[in-house]
């Protein structure tokens, strides 16, 4: 079983518009709602593959109740820890060419007692068959930024491996606790390492900085350039082309889910890439199921081309 912890989940409201013009009244063509938050998405992707998972999250107000309902409908076991203020709604504006503009709200303020209850519930959700805990996403306002560091320490004391997918101080603070895996995207990697990441070589060096600070392995998602895995055995790079990209929202979460589902070792990079690419081909933050993943071709390169300039930098 893989347990996910999401301190700041969301209702993800995707609105499809013809084209996004600032300052104008736009008529939406379609809209839909998904349960959201990075750990929630990891659990959704695992559940879509028939894998055992539990999503532990903070939930408040009518939106929190709706989030729990939506997850129930998708067959995800939810452990909702109450928070006084309402769960946030994040807005995605999706254009037909695949351009996505995302508006993420700060979320409900979170008291220490609520955060402690979330950490306790996460450990309590683990059983003898729990292989990983994934602590994912931003922290709500007022939450202490050692949240993931504490998660890593208590999970390790219980003998469970931990993956952290976050950003800013929450990610930086987690490193000293020696998480088994961190999953930054390119911006998060650059910000955390304190170096620009323009090439694959830069990404590999930045991943080594995070490892030197304590991360046991780094899985960096690099959008159209695939992903890079750095661990004690070296650096691996792989990619999976996407024919018709519809939405990158949640693709990093699907990548992490695929990686953990495949065991979390070096062989897991291929499945991770396939799950991530499959998510990119789906609307909004829909998570891929096996038929979506089976359609994806993956290449793992024998060596990292350090001079290759990342697409977002070209
Ligand atoms: O504000 P955070 O916690 O960094 O990110 C939240 C979020 O953008 O992440 C998921 C996609 O990865 C979405 O479901 C959700 O809206």
mmCIF file of N, CA, C and O in Angstrom, residues 266-307:
data_model
loop_
_atom_site.group_PDB
_atom_site.id
_atom_site.type_symbol
_atom_site.label_atom_id
_atom_site.label_comp_id
_atom_site.label_asym_id
_atom_site.label_seq_id
_atom_site.Cartn_x
_atom_site.Cartn_y
_atom_site.Cartn_z
ATOM 1 N N UNK A 266 15.734 2.148 -9.700
ATOM 2 C CA UNK A 266 16.138 2.672 -11.011
ATOM 3 C C UNK A 266 15.251 2.142 -12.141
ATOM 4 O O UNK A 266 15.006 2.828 -13.121
ATOM 5 N N UNK A 267 14.747 0.894 -11.984
ATOM 6 C CA UNK A 267 13.865 0.322 -13.019
ATOM 7 C C UNK A 267 12.516 1.028 -13.076
ATOM 8 O O UNK A 267 11.730 0.793 -13.996
ATOM 9 N N UNK A 268 12.253 1.837 -12.066
ATOM 10 C CA UNK A 268 10.936 2.478 -12.001
ATOM 11 C C UNK A 268 10.867 3.745 -12.852
ATOM 12 O O UNK A 268 9.786 4.312 -13.025
ATOM 13 N N UNK A 269 12.024 4.181 -13.405
ATOM 14 C CA UNK A 269 11.986 5.419 -14.202
ATOM 15 C C UNK A 269 11.109 5.251 -15.451
ATOM 16 O O UNK A 269 10.342 6.153 -15.800
ATOM 17 N N UNK A 270 11.205 4.098 -16.118
ATOM 18 C CA UNK A 270 10.411 3.852 -17.335
ATOM 19 C C UNK A 270 8.910 3.934 -17.056
ATOM 20 O O UNK A 270 8.191 4.746 -17.668
ATOM 21 N N UNK A 271 8.386 3.125 -16.111
ATOM 22 C CA UNK A 271 6.961 3.233 -15.788
ATOM 23 C C UNK A 271 6.567 4.642 -15.361
ATOM 24 O O UNK A 271 5.500 5.135 -15.734
ATOM 25 N N UNK A 272 7.428 5.308 -14.605
ATOM 26 C CA UNK A 272 7.109 6.671 -14.160
ATOM 27 C C UNK A 272 6.879 7.576 -15.364
ATOM 28 O O UNK A 272 5.889 8.321 -15.429
ATOM 29 N N UNK A 273 7.785 7.486 -16.348
ATOM 30 C CA UNK A 273 7.656 8.325 -17.549
ATOM 31 C C UNK A 273 6.366 8.007 -18.301
ATOM 32 O O UNK A 273 5.691 8.910 -18.804
ATOM 33 N N UNK A 274 6.029 6.727 -18.377
ATOM 34 C CA UNK A 274 4.816 6.335 -19.108
ATOM 35 C C UNK A 274 3.565 6.883 -18.416
ATOM 36 O O UNK A 274 2.659 7.419 -19.073
ATOM 37 N N UNK A 275 3.505 6.789 -17.086
ATOM 38 C CA UNK A 275 2.329 7.300 -16.362
ATOM 39 C C UNK A 275 2.244 8.827 -16.538
ATOM 40 O O UNK A 275 1.168 9.378 -16.754
ATOM 41 N N UNK A 276 3.386 9.512 -16.446
ATOM 42 C CA UNK A 276 3.398 10.972 -16.557
ATOM 43 C C UNK A 276 2.967 11.431 -17.942
ATOM 44 O O UNK A 276 2.138 12.332 -18.089
ATOM 45 N N UNK A 277 3.521 10.784 -18.986
ATOM 46 C CA UNK A 277 3.177 11.164 -20.362
ATOM 47 C C UNK A 277 1.696 10.885 -20.625
ATOM 48 O O UNK A 277 1.001 11.680 -21.279
ATOM 49 N N UNK A 278 1.200 9.760 -20.117
ATOM 50 C CA UNK A 278 -0.217 9.416 -20.330
ATOM 51 C C UNK A 278 -1.112 10.481 -19.707
ATOM 52 O O UNK A 278 -2.139 10.867 -20.293
ATOM 53 N N UNK A 279 -0.728 11.006 -18.550
ATOM 54 C CA UNK A 279 -1.545 12.047 -17.895
ATOM 55 C C UNK A 279 -1.581 13.311 -18.742
ATOM 56 O O UNK A 279 -2.614 13.996 -18.807
ATOM 57 N N UNK A 280 -0.473 13.625 -19.411
ATOM 58 C CA UNK A 280 -0.407 14.833 -20.232
ATOM 59 C C UNK A 280 -1.402 14.772 -21.398
ATOM 60 O O UNK A 280 -1.872 15.803 -21.874
ATOM 61 N N UNK A 281 -1.718 13.565 -21.843
ATOM 62 C CA UNK A 281 -2.658 13.409 -22.950
ATOM 63 C C UNK A 281 -4.123 13.491 -22.517
ATOM 64 O O UNK A 281 -5.023 13.418 -23.353
ATOM 65 N N UNK A 282 -4.379 13.637 -21.220
ATOM 66 C CA UNK A 282 -5.763 13.661 -20.724
ATOM 67 C C UNK A 282 -6.165 15.074 -20.295
ATOM 68 O O UNK A 282 -5.317 15.867 -19.876
ATOM 69 N N UNK A 283 -7.475 15.357 -20.359
ATOM 70 C CA UNK A 283 -7.962 16.705 -20.030
ATOM 71 C C UNK A 283 -7.852 16.981 -18.529
ATOM 72 O O UNK A 283 -7.886 16.053 -17.711
ATOM 73 N N UNK A 284 -7.731 18.269 -18.180
ATOM 74 C CA UNK A 284 -7.728 18.699 -16.782
ATOM 75 C C UNK A 284 -6.676 17.947 -15.984
ATOM 76 O O UNK A 284 -5.561 17.734 -16.452
ATOM 77 N N UNK A 285 -7.041 17.527 -14.763
ATOM 78 C CA UNK A 285 -6.085 16.745 -13.973
ATOM 79 C C UNK A 285 -6.545 15.298 -13.884
ATOM 80 O O UNK A 285 -6.412 14.657 -12.852
ATOM 81 N N UNK A 286 -7.117 14.796 -15.028
ATOM 82 C CA UNK A 286 -7.509 13.380 -15.025
ATOM 83 C C UNK A 286 -6.277 12.505 -14.901
ATOM 84 O O UNK A 286 -5.224 12.818 -15.458
ATOM 85 N N UNK A 287 -6.380 11.421 -14.167
ATOM 86 C CA UNK A 287 -5.249 10.519 -13.960
ATOM 87 C C UNK A 287 -5.358 9.320 -14.895
ATOM 88 O O UNK A 287 -6.465 8.836 -15.144
ATOM 89 N N UNK A 288 -4.238 8.842 -15.418
ATOM 90 C CA UNK A 288 -4.303 7.763 -16.411
ATOM 91 C C UNK A 288 -4.607 6.395 -15.797
ATOM 92 O O UNK A 288 -4.240 6.114 -14.662
ATOM 93 N N UNK A 289 -5.265 5.558 -16.606
ATOM 94 C CA UNK A 289 -5.526 4.156 -16.259
ATOM 95 C C UNK A 289 -4.607 3.300 -17.151
ATOM 96 O O UNK A 289 -3.967 3.832 -18.069
ATOM 97 N N UNK A 290 -4.538 1.986 -16.919
ATOM 98 C CA UNK A 290 -3.615 1.145 -17.702
ATOM 99 C C UNK A 290 -3.711 1.311 -19.227
ATOM 100 O O UNK A 290 -2.674 1.404 -19.887
ATOM 101 N N UNK A 291 -4.921 1.403 -19.837
ATOM 102 C CA UNK A 291 -4.932 1.540 -21.312
ATOM 103 C C UNK A 291 -4.248 2.827 -21.780
ATOM 104 O O UNK A 291 -3.630 2.855 -22.858
ATOM 105 N N UNK A 292 -4.335 3.907 -20.984
ATOM 106 C CA UNK A 292 -3.670 5.171 -21.361
ATOM 107 C C UNK A 292 -2.152 4.984 -21.299
ATOM 108 O O UNK A 292 -1.414 5.447 -22.171
ATOM 109 N N UNK A 293 -1.690 4.307 -20.270
ATOM 110 C CA UNK A 293 -0.248 4.120 -20.060
ATOM 111 C C UNK A 293 0.330 3.164 -21.104
ATOM 112 O O UNK A 293 1.441 3.389 -21.614
ATOM 113 N N UNK A 294 -0.440 2.137 -21.467
ATOM 114 C CA UNK A 294 0.064 1.124 -22.405
ATOM 115 C C UNK A 294 0.365 1.703 -23.779
ATOM 116 O O UNK A 294 1.153 1.143 -24.538
ATOM 117 N N UNK A 295 -0.276 2.828 -24.123
ATOM 118 C CA UNK A 295 -0.074 3.430 -25.443
ATOM 119 C C UNK A 295 1.246 4.201 -25.538
ATOM 120 O O UNK A 295 1.655 4.601 -26.618
ATOM 121 N N UNK A 296 1.916 4.444 -24.400
ATOM 122 C CA UNK A 296 3.081 5.347 -24.377
ATOM 123 C C UNK A 296 4.379 4.568 -24.615
ATOM 124 O O UNK A 296 4.590 3.509 -24.042
ATOM 125 N N UNK A 297 5.245 5.121 -25.484
ATOM 126 C CA UNK A 297 6.583 4.541 -25.690
ATOM 127 C C UNK A 297 7.599 5.328 -24.865
ATOM 128 O O UNK A 297 7.538 6.547 -24.813
ATOM 129 N N UNK A 298 8.524 4.619 -24.232
ATOM 130 C CA UNK A 298 9.491 5.270 -23.337
ATOM 131 C C UNK A 298 10.912 4.983 -23.825
ATOM 132 O O UNK A 298 11.201 3.879 -24.275
ATOM 133 N N UNK A 299 11.783 5.986 -23.751
ATOM 134 C CA UNK A 299 13.210 5.772 -24.056
ATOM 135 C C UNK A 299 14.034 6.122 -22.824
ATOM 136 O O UNK A 299 13.886 7.222 -22.281
ATOM 137 N N UNK A 300 14.881 5.190 -22.390
ATOM 138 C CA UNK A 300 15.833 5.501 -21.314
ATOM 139 C C UNK A 300 17.193 5.624 -22.012
ATOM 140 O O UNK A 300 17.653 4.692 -22.683
ATOM 141 N N UNK A 301 17.834 6.767 -21.884
ATOM 142 C CA UNK A 301 19.090 6.996 -22.604
ATOM 143 C C UNK A 301 20.258 6.343 -21.871
ATOM 144 O O UNK A 301 20.322 6.385 -20.638
ATOM 145 N N UNK A 302 21.202 5.781 -22.644
ATOM 146 C CA UNK A 302 22.344 5.123 -22.005
ATOM 147 C C UNK A 302 23.246 6.112 -21.260
ATOM 148 O O UNK A 302 23.918 5.749 -20.292
ATOM 149 N N UNK A 303 23.254 7.384 -21.712
ATOM 150 C CA UNK A 303 24.078 8.391 -21.017
ATOM 151 C C UNK A 303 23.315 9.707 -21.005
ATOM 152 O O UNK A 303 22.456 9.945 -21.861
ATOM 153 N N UNK A 304 23.624 10.569 -20.037
ATOM 154 C CA UNK A 304 22.942 11.866 -19.958
ATOM 155 C C UNK A 304 23.663 12.845 -20.891
ATOM 156 O O UNK A 304 24.880 13.034 -20.778
ATOM 157 N N UNK A 305 22.921 13.441 -21.833
ATOM 158 C CA UNK A 305 23.501 14.444 -22.734
ATOM 159 C C UNK A 305 23.498 15.786 -21.985
ATOM 160 O O UNK A 305 22.547 16.551 -22.047
ATOM 161 N N UNK A 306 24.595 16.056 -21.286
ATOM 162 C CA UNK A 306 24.667 17.214 -20.396
ATOM 163 C C UNK A 306 24.500 18.552 -21.087
ATOM 164 O O UNK A 306 24.054 19.523 -20.478
ATOM 165 N N UNK A 307 24.841 18.611 -22.407
ATOM 166 C CA UNK A 307 24.757 19.895 -23.131
ATOM 167 C C UNK A 307 23.351 20.171 -23.656
ATOM 168 O O UNK A 307 23.086 21.247 -24.180
#
